[in-house]
Short mmCIF file of C-alpha atoms and ligand atoms in Angstrom, two decimals:
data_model
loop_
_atom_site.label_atom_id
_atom_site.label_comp_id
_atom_site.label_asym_id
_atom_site.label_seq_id
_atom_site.Cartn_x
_atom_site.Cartn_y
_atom_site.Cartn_z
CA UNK A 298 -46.91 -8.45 -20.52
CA UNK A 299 -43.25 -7.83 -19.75
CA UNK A 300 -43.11 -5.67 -22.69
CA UNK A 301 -45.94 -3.26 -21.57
CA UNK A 302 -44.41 -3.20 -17.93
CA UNK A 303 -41.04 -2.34 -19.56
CA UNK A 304 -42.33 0.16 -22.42
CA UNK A 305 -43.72 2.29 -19.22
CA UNK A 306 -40.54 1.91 -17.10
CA UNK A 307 -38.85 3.18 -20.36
CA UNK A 308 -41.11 5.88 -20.76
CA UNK A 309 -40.82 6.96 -17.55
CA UNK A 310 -36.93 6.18 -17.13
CA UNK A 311 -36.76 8.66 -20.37
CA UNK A 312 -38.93 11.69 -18.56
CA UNK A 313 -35.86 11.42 -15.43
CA UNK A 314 -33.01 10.94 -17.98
CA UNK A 315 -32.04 7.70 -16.57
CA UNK A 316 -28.67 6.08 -17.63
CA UNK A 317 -29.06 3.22 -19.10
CA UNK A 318 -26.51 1.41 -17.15
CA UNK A 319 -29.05 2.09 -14.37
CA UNK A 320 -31.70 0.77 -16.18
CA UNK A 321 -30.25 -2.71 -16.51
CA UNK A 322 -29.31 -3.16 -13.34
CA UNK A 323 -33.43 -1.69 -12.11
CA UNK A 324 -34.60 -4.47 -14.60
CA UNK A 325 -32.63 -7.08 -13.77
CA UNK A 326 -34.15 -9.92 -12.30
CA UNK A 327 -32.41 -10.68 -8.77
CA UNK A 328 -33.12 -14.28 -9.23
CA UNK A 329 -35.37 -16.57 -10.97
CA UNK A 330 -35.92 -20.02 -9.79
CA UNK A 331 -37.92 -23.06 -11.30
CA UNK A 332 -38.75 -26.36 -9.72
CA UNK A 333 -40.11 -29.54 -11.24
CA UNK A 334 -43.53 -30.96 -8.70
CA UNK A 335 -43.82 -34.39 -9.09
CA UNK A 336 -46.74 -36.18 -7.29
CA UNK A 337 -48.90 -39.19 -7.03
CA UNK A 338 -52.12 -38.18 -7.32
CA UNK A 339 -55.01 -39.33 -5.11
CA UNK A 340 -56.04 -41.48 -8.31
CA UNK A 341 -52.70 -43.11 -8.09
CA UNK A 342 -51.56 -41.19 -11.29
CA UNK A 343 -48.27 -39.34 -11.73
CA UNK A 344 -49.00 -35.62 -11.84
CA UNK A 345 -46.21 -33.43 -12.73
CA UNK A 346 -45.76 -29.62 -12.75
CA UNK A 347 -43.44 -26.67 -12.92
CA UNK A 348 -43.19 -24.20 -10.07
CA UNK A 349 -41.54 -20.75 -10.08
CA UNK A 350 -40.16 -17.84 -8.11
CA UNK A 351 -38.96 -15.11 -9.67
CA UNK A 352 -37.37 -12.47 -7.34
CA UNK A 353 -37.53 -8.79 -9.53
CA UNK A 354 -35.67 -6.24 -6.89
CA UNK A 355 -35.04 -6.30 -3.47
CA UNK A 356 -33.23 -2.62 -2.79
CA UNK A 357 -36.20 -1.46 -0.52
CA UNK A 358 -36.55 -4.49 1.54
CA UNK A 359 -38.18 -8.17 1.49
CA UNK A 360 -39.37 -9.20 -1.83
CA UNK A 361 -43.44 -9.63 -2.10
CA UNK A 362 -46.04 -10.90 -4.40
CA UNK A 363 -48.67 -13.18 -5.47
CA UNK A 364 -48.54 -17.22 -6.42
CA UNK A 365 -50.24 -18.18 -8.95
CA UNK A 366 -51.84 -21.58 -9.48
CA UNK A 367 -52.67 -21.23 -13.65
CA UNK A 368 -51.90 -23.77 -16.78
CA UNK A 369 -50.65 -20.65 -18.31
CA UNK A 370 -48.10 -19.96 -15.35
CA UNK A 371 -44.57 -20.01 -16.94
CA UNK A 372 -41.39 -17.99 -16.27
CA UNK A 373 -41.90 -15.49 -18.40
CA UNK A 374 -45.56 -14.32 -16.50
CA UNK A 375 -43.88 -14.62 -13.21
CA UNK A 376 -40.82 -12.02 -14.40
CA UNK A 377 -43.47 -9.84 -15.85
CA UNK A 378 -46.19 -9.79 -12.39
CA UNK A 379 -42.35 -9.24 -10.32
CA UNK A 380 -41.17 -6.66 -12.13
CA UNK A 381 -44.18 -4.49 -11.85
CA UNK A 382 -44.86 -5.81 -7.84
CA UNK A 383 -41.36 -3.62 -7.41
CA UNK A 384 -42.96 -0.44 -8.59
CA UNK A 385 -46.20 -1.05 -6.88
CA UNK A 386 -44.42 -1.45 -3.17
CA UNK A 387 -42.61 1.54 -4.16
CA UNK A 388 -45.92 3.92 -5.14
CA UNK A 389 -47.10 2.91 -1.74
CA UNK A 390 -43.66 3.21 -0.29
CA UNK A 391 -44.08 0.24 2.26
CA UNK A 392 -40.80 -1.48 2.43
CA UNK A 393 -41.03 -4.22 -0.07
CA UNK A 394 -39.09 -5.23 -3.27
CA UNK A 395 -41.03 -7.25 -6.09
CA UNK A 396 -41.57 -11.45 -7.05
CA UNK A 397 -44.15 -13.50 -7.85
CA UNK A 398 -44.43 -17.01 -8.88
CA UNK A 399 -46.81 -19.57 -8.77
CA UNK A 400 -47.20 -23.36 -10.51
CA UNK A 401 -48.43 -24.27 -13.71
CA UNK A 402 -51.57 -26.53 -12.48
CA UNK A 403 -55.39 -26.03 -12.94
CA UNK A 404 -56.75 -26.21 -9.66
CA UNK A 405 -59.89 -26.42 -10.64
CA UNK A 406 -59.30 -30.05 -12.02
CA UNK A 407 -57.53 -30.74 -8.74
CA UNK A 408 -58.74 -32.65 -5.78
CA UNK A 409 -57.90 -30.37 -2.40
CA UNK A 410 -55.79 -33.16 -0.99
CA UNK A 411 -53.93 -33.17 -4.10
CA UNK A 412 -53.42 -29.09 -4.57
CA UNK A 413 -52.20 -29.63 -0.85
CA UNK A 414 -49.25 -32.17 -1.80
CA UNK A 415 -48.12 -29.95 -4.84
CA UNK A 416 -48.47 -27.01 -2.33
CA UNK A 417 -46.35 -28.86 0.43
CA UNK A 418 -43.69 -29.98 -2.72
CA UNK A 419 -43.08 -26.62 -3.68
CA UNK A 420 -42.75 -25.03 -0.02
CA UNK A 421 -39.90 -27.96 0.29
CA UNK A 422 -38.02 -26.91 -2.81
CA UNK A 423 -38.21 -23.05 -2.34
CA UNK A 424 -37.45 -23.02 1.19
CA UNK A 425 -34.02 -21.71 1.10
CA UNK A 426 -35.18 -18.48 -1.35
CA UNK A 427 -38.08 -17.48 0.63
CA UNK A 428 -38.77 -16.36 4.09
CA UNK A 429 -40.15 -13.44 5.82
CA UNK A 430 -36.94 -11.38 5.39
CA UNK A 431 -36.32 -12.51 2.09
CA UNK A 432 -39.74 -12.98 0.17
CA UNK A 433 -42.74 -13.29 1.25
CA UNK A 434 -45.86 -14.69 -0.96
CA UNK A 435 -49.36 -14.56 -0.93
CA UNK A 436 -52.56 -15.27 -3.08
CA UNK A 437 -53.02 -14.54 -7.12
CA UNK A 438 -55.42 -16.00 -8.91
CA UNK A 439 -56.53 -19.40 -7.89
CA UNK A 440 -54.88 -19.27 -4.53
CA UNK A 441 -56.83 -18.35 -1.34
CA UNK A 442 -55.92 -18.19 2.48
CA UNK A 443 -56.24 -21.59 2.85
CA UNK A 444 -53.19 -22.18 0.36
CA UNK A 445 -51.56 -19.74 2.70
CA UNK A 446 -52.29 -21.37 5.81
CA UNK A 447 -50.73 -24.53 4.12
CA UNK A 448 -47.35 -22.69 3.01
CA UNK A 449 -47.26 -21.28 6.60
CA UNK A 450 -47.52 -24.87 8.00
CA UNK A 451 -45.00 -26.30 6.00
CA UNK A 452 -42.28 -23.25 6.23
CA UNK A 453 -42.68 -23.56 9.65
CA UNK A 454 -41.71 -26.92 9.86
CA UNK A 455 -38.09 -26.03 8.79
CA UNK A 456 -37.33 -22.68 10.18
CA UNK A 457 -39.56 -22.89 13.26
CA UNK A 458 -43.05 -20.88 13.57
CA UNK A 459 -42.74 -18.33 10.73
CA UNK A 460 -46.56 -16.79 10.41
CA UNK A 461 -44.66 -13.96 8.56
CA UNK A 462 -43.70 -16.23 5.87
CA UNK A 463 -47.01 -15.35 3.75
CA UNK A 464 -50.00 -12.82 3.91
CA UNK A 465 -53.44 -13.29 3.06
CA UNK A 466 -53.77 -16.03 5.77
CA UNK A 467 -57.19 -17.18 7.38
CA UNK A 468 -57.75 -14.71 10.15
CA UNK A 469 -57.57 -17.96 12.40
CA UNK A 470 -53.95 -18.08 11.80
CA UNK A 471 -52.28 -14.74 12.37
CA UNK A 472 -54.31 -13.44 9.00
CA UNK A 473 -55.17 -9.40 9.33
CA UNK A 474 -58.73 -8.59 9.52
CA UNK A 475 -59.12 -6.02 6.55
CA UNK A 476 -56.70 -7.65 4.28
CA UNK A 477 -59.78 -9.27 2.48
CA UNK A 478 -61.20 -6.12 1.10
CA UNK A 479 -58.25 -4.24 1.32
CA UNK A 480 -57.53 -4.10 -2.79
CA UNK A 481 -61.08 -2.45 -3.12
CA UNK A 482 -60.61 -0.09 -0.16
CA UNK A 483 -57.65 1.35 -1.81
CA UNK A 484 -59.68 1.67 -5.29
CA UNK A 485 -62.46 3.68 -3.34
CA UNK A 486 -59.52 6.09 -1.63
CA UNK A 487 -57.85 6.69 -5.17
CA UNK A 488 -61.68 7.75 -6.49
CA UNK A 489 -61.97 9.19 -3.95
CA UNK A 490 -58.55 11.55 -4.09
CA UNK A 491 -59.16 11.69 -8.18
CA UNK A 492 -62.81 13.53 -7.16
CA UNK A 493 -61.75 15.86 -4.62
CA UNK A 494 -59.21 17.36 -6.87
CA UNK A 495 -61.96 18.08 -9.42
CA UNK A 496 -64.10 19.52 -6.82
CA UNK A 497 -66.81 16.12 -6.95
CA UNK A 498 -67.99 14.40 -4.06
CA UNK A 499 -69.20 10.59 -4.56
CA UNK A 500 -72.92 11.74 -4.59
CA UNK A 501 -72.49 13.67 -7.43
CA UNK A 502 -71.11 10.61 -9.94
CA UNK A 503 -72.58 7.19 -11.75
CA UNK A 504 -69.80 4.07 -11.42
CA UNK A 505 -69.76 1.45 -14.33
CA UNK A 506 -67.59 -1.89 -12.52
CA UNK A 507 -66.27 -5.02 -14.63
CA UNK A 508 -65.44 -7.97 -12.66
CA UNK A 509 -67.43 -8.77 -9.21
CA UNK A 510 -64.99 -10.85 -7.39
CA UNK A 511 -62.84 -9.62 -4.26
CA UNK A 512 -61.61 -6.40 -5.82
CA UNK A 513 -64.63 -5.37 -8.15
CA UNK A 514 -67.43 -6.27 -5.41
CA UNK A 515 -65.64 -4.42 -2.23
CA UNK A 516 -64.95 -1.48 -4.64
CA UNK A 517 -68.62 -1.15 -5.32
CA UNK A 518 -70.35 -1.72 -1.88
CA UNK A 519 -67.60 0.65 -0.37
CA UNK A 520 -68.10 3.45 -3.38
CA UNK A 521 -71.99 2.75 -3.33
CA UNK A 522 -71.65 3.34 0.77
CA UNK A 523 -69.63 6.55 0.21
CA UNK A 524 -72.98 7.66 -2.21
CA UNK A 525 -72.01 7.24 -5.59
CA UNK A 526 -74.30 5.43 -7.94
CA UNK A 527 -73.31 1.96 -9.23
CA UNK A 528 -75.32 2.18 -12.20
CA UNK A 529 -73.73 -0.92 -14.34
CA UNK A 530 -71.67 -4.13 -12.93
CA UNK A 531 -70.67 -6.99 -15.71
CA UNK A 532 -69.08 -10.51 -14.68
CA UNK A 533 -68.32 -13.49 -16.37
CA UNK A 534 -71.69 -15.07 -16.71
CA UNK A 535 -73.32 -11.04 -17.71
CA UNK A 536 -74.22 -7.67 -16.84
CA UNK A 537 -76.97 -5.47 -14.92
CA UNK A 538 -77.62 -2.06 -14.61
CA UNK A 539 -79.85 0.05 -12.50
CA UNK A 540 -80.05 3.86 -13.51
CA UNK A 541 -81.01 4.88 -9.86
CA UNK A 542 -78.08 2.83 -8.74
CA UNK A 543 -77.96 -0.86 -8.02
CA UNK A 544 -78.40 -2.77 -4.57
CA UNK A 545 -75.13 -3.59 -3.81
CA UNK A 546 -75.29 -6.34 -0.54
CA UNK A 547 -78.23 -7.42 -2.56
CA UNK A 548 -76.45 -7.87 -5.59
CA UNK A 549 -73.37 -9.29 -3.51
CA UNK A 550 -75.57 -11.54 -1.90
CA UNK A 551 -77.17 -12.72 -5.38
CA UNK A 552 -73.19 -13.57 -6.76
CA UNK A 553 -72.58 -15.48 -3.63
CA UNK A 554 -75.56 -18.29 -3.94
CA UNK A 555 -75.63 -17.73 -7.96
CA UNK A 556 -71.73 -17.47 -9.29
CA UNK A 557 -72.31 -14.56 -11.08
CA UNK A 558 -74.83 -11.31 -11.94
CA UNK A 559 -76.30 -12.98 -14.32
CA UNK A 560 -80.40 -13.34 -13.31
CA UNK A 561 -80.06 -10.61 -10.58
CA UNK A 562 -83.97 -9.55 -10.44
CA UNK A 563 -83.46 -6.15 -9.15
CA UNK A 564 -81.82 -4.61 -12.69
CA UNK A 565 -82.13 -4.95 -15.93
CA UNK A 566 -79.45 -7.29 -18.10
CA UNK A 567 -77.26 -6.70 -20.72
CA UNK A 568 -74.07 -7.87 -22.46
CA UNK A 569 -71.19 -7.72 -20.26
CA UNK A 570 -69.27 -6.65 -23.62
CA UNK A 571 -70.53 -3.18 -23.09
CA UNK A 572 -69.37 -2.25 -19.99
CA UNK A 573 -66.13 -0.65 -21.09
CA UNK A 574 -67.62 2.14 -22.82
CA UNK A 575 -70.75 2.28 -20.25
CA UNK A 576 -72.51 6.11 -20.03
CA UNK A 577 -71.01 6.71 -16.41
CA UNK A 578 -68.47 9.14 -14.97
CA UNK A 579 -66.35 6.20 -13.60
CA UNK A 580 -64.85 3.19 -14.48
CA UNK A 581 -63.54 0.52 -12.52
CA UNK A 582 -62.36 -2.28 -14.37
CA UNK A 583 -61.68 -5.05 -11.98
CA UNK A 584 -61.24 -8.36 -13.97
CA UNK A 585 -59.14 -9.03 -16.94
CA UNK A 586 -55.81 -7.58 -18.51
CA UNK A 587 -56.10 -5.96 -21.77
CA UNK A 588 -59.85 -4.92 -21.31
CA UNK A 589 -59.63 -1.32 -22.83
CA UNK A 590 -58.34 -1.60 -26.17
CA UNK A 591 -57.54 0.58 -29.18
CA UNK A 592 -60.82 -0.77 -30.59
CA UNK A 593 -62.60 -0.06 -27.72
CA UNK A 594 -60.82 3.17 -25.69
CA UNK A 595 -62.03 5.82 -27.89
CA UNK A 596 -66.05 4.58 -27.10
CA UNK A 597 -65.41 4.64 -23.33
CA UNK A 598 -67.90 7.51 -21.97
CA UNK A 599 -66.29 7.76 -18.37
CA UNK A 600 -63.74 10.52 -17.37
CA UNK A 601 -62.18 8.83 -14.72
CA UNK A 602 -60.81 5.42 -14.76
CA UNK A 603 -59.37 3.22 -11.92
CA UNK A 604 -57.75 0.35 -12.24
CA UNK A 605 -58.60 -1.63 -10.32
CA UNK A 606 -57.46 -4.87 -12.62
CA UNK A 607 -53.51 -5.09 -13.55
CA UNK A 608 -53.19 -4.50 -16.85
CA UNK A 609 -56.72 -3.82 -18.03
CA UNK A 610 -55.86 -0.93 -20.23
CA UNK A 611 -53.33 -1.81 -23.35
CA UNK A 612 -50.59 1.02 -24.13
CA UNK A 613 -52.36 2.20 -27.07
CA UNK A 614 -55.39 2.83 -25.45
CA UNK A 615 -53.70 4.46 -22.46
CA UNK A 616 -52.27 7.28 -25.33
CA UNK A 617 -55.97 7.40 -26.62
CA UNK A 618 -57.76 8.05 -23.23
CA UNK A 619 -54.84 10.79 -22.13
CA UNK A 620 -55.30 12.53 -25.41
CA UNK A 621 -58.86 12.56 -24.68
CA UNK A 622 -58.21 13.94 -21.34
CA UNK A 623 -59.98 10.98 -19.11
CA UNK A 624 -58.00 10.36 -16.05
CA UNK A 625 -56.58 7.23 -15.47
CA UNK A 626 -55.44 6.03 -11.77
CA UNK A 627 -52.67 3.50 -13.13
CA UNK A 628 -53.00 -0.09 -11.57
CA UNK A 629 -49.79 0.26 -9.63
CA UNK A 630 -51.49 2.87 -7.81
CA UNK A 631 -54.60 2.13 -8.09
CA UNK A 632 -55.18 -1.78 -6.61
CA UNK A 633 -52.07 -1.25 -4.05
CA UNK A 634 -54.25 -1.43 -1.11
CA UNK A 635 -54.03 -5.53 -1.20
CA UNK A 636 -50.38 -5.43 -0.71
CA UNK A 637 -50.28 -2.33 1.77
CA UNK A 638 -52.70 -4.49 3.85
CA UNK A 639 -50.57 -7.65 3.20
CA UNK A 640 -47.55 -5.23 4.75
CA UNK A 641 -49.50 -4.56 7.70
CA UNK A 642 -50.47 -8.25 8.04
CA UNK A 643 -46.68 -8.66 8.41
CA UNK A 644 -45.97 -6.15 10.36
CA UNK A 645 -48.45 -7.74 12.92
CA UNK A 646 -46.93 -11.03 12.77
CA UNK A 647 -43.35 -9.75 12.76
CA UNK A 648 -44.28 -7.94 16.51
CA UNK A 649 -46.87 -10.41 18.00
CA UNK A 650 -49.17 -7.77 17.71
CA UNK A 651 -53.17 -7.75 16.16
CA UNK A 652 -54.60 -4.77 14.83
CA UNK A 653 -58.22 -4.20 14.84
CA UNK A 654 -60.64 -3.91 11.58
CA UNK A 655 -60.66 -0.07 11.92
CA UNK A 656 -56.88 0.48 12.63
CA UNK A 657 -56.32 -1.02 9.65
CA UNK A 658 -58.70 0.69 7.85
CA UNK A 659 -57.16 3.79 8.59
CA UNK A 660 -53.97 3.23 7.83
CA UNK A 661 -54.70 1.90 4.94
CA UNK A 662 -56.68 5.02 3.82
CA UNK A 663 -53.95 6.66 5.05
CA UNK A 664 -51.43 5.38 2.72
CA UNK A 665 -53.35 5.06 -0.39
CA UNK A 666 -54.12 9.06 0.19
CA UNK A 667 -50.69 9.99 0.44
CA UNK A 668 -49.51 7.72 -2.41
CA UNK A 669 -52.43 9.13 -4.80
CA UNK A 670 -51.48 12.48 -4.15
CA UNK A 671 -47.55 12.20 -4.42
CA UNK A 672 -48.10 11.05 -7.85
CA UNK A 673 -50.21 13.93 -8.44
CA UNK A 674 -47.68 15.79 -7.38
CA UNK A 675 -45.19 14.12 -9.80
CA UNK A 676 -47.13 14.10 -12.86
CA UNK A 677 -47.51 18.15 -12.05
CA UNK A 678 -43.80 18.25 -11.81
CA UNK A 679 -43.02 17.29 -14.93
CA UNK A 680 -46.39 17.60 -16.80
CA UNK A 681 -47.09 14.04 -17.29
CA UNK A 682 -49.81 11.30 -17.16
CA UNK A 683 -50.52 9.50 -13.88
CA UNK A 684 -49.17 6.27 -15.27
CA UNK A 685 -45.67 7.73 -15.73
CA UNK A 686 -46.06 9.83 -12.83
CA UNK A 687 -46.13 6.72 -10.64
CA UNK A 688 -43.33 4.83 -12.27
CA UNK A 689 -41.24 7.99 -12.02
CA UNK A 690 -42.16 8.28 -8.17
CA UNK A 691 -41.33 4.64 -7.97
CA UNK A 692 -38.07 4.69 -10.21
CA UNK A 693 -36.77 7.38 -7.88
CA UNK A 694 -37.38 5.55 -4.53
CA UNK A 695 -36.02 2.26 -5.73
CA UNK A 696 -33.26 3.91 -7.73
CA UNK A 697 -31.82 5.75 -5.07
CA UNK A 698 -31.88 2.50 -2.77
CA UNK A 699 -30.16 0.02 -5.43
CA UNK A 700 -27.64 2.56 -5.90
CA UNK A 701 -26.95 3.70 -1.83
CA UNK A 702 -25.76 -0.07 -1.43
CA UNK A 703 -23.62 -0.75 -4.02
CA UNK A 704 -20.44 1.22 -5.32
CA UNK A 705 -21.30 2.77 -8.73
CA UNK A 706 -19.24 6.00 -10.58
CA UNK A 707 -22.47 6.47 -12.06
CA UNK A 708 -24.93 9.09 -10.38
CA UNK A 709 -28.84 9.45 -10.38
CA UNK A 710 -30.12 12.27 -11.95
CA UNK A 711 -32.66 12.96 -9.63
P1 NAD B 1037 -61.66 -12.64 -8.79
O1 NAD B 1037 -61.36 -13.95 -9.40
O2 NAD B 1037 -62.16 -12.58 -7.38
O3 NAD B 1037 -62.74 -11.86 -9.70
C1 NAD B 1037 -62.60 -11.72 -11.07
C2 NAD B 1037 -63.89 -11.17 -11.63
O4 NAD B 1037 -63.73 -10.93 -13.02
C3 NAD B 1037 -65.08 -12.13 -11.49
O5 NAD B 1037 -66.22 -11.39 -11.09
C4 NAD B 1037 -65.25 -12.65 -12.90
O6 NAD B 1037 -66.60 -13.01 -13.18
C5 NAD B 1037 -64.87 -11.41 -13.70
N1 NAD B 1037 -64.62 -11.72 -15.09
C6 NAD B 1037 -63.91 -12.75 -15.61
N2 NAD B 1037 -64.00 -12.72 -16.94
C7 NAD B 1037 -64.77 -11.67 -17.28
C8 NAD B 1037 -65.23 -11.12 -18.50
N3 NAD B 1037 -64.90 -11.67 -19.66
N4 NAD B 1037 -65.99 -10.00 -18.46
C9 NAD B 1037 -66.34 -9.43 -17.29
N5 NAD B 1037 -65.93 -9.92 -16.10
C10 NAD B 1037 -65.15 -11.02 -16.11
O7 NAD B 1037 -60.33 -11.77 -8.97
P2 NAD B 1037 -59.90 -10.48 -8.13
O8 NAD B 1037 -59.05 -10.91 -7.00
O9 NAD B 1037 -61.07 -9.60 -7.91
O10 NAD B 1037 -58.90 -9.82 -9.19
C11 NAD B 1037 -59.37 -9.05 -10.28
C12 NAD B 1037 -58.20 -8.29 -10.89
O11 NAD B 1037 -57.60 -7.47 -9.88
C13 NAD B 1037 -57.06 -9.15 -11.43
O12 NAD B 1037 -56.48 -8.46 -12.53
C14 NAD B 1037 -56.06 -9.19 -10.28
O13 NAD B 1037 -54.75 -9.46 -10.74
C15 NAD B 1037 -56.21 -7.77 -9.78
N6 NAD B 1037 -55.75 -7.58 -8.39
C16 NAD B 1037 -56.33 -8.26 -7.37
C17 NAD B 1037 -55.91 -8.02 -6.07
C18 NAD B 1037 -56.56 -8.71 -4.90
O14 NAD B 1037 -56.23 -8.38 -3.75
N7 NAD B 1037 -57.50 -9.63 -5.10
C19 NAD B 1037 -54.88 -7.11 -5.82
C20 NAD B 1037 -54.30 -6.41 -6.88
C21 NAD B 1037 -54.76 -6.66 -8.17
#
């Protein structure tokens, strides 16, 4: 994963001509930091676990990003998720740097007063490198607002009442209201940006959407109320498709009591394999890395693709879809509207202050306009893909702000 998040920065480091002394110090790693977790669990066994922190860049401000609760969580993952967190506050330009960590426990093996001690355990042993001028977390897979409302708790308890320690709290506890659907707002702003410019409007496209959890589910309700057709979703557990366009608080509704699509009586079912290369103008592929592939990306019938997934589309079938001349909206665009919201949750708890639902909203629309459209205007510029566009617009804004605070002979070319 590092080495697809690095082969773009190159690729885009290469269309500004950037020294490679300036390079090195962009992908260096401000700190990494691992802790051992050792805890009796409520069984009375020993349980023990590794935690991590890695802190990618911090030039533009705090660092921000995700923990991760995963068996697969290692150092390596949380270097990769940082480094590209960095370019992802900078696309949006709110004033963030780039980390993410997370522990390498299953929580779904875990009893809740048990993922609360490891929770509490690592809070005590990364206290000193995070805070909410330094870096500030918030939930990746397998962590929720209630693991949020925990870290908050137990930061307090050493530096006094912190609520701006994490984002993605309960809204009980200085949480923002529209962070929840926040990732899938920004999706439908980027579609919607991506149609204007080729003279659509919603009602005139079909949407094909893998992965109905938070991102994939508020995408399509808030595209299907903007009057596009969702004509395919595909989860986990299967897939249904409607050609009129499927029921989307129905279908929502269905997920919540059932886990999954899977059953849904108002569409038919198929495999959830075929989604990728679905006969509909969009895609949205909202739920696993890696999804379009080399064996799959020259199949996939949509023009437009937005990502609303990190990762879900390998380099090799990025260079096959651009050749083909389907439009991607890159990930670090594309699903920035969690973290925008997580800046205004921030924000809010940095000045005592609560937005309301449609404030947010609009601000968030706001930013997620503006950020689609200044990569436009970058990939124009120099007659590139959107994918390099953004890392360009993002290598420039954190380039110039590494460099203005240190003393360097070398100069930016840009
Ligand atoms: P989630 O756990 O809520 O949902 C994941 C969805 O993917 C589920 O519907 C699941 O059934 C589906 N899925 C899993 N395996 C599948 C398969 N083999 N085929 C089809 N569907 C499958 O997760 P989420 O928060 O919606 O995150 C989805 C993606 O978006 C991840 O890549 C995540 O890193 C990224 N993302 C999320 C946010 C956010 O705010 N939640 C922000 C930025 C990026």
């Amino acid at each position: 994963m590092l080495a697809e998040s690095h082969f773009y920065f190159h690729k885009a480091a290469d269309v500004l001509g950037l020294p490679d002394k300036v390079r090195t110090i962009l992908l260096t790693p401000h700190r990494s930091v691992k802790v051992g977790i050792a805890i009796e669990g409520e069984d009375g066994e020993l349980q023990s676990y590794e935690g991590y922190r890695v802190q990618h860049n911090h030039a533009r401000g705090p660092m921000k990003g995700g923990l991760r609760y995963h068996p697969a969580m290692d150092e390596d993952h949380a270097a990769a998720l940082a480094n590209l967190m960095t370019w992802k506050t900078a696309v949006v330009d709110v004033p963030f740097g780039g980390a993410k960590g997370g522990i390498n426990c299953d929580p779904h093996t875990l009893s809740e007063r048990d993922l609360f001690q490891i929770t509490v355990r690592f809070v005590e042993q990364m206290k000193e490198v995070i805070g909410p001028m330094t870096d500030i977390p918030a939930p990746d897979v397998n962590t929720n607002a209630t693991v949020m409302g925990w870290i908050m708790n137990e930061y307090s308890k050493y530096a006094g009442f912190s609520p701006g320690i994490v984002t993605g709290k309960p809204l009980d506890l200085f949480g923002s209201e529209g962070r929840e659907a926040a990732t899938g707002r920004g999706v439908m702003d980027v579609l919607a940006e991506a149609l204007a410019e080729q003279g659509k409007n919603f009602g005139d496209v079909t949407v094909a959407v893998q992965g109905f959890g938070n991102v994939g589910s508020n995408a399509a309700r808030l595209i299907a109320e903007r009057g596009a057709k969702i004509v395919a979703v595909a989860d986990h557990t299967g897939g249904v498709c409607a050609q009129t366009g499927l029921d989307i608080p129905a279908l929502v509704a269905w997920v919540a009591e059932n886990g999954g699509v899977k059953g849904f009586p108002a569409g038919e079912a198929f495999d959830s394999s075929e989604i990728i290369t679905w006969d509909a103008d969009v895609l949205v592929p909202a739920a696993l890395e890696d999804a379009i592939h080399k064996d799959n990306a020259a199949d996939v019938k949509a023009r437009i693709i937005v990502e609303g997934a990190n990762g879900p589309t390998t380099p090799e079938a990025s260079q096959i879809l651009n050749d083909g001349g389907v439009l991607i909206v890159p990930d670090i665009l594309a699903n920035a509207g969690g973290v925008t919201a997580s800046y205004f949750e921030w924000a809010q708890n940095i000045q005592q202050f609560r937005w309301d639902e449609e404030r947010v909203n609009q601000e968030l629309d706001k930013k997620m306009s503006r950020a689609y459209r200044s990569v436009r205007e970058v990939a124009n510029e120099h007659g590139i893909d959107m994918r390099t566009a953004a890392f360009v617009l993002a290598i420039r804004r954190v380039g110039k702000a590494a460099l203005a605070r240190i003393h360097v002979k070398t100069k930016l070319p840009f």
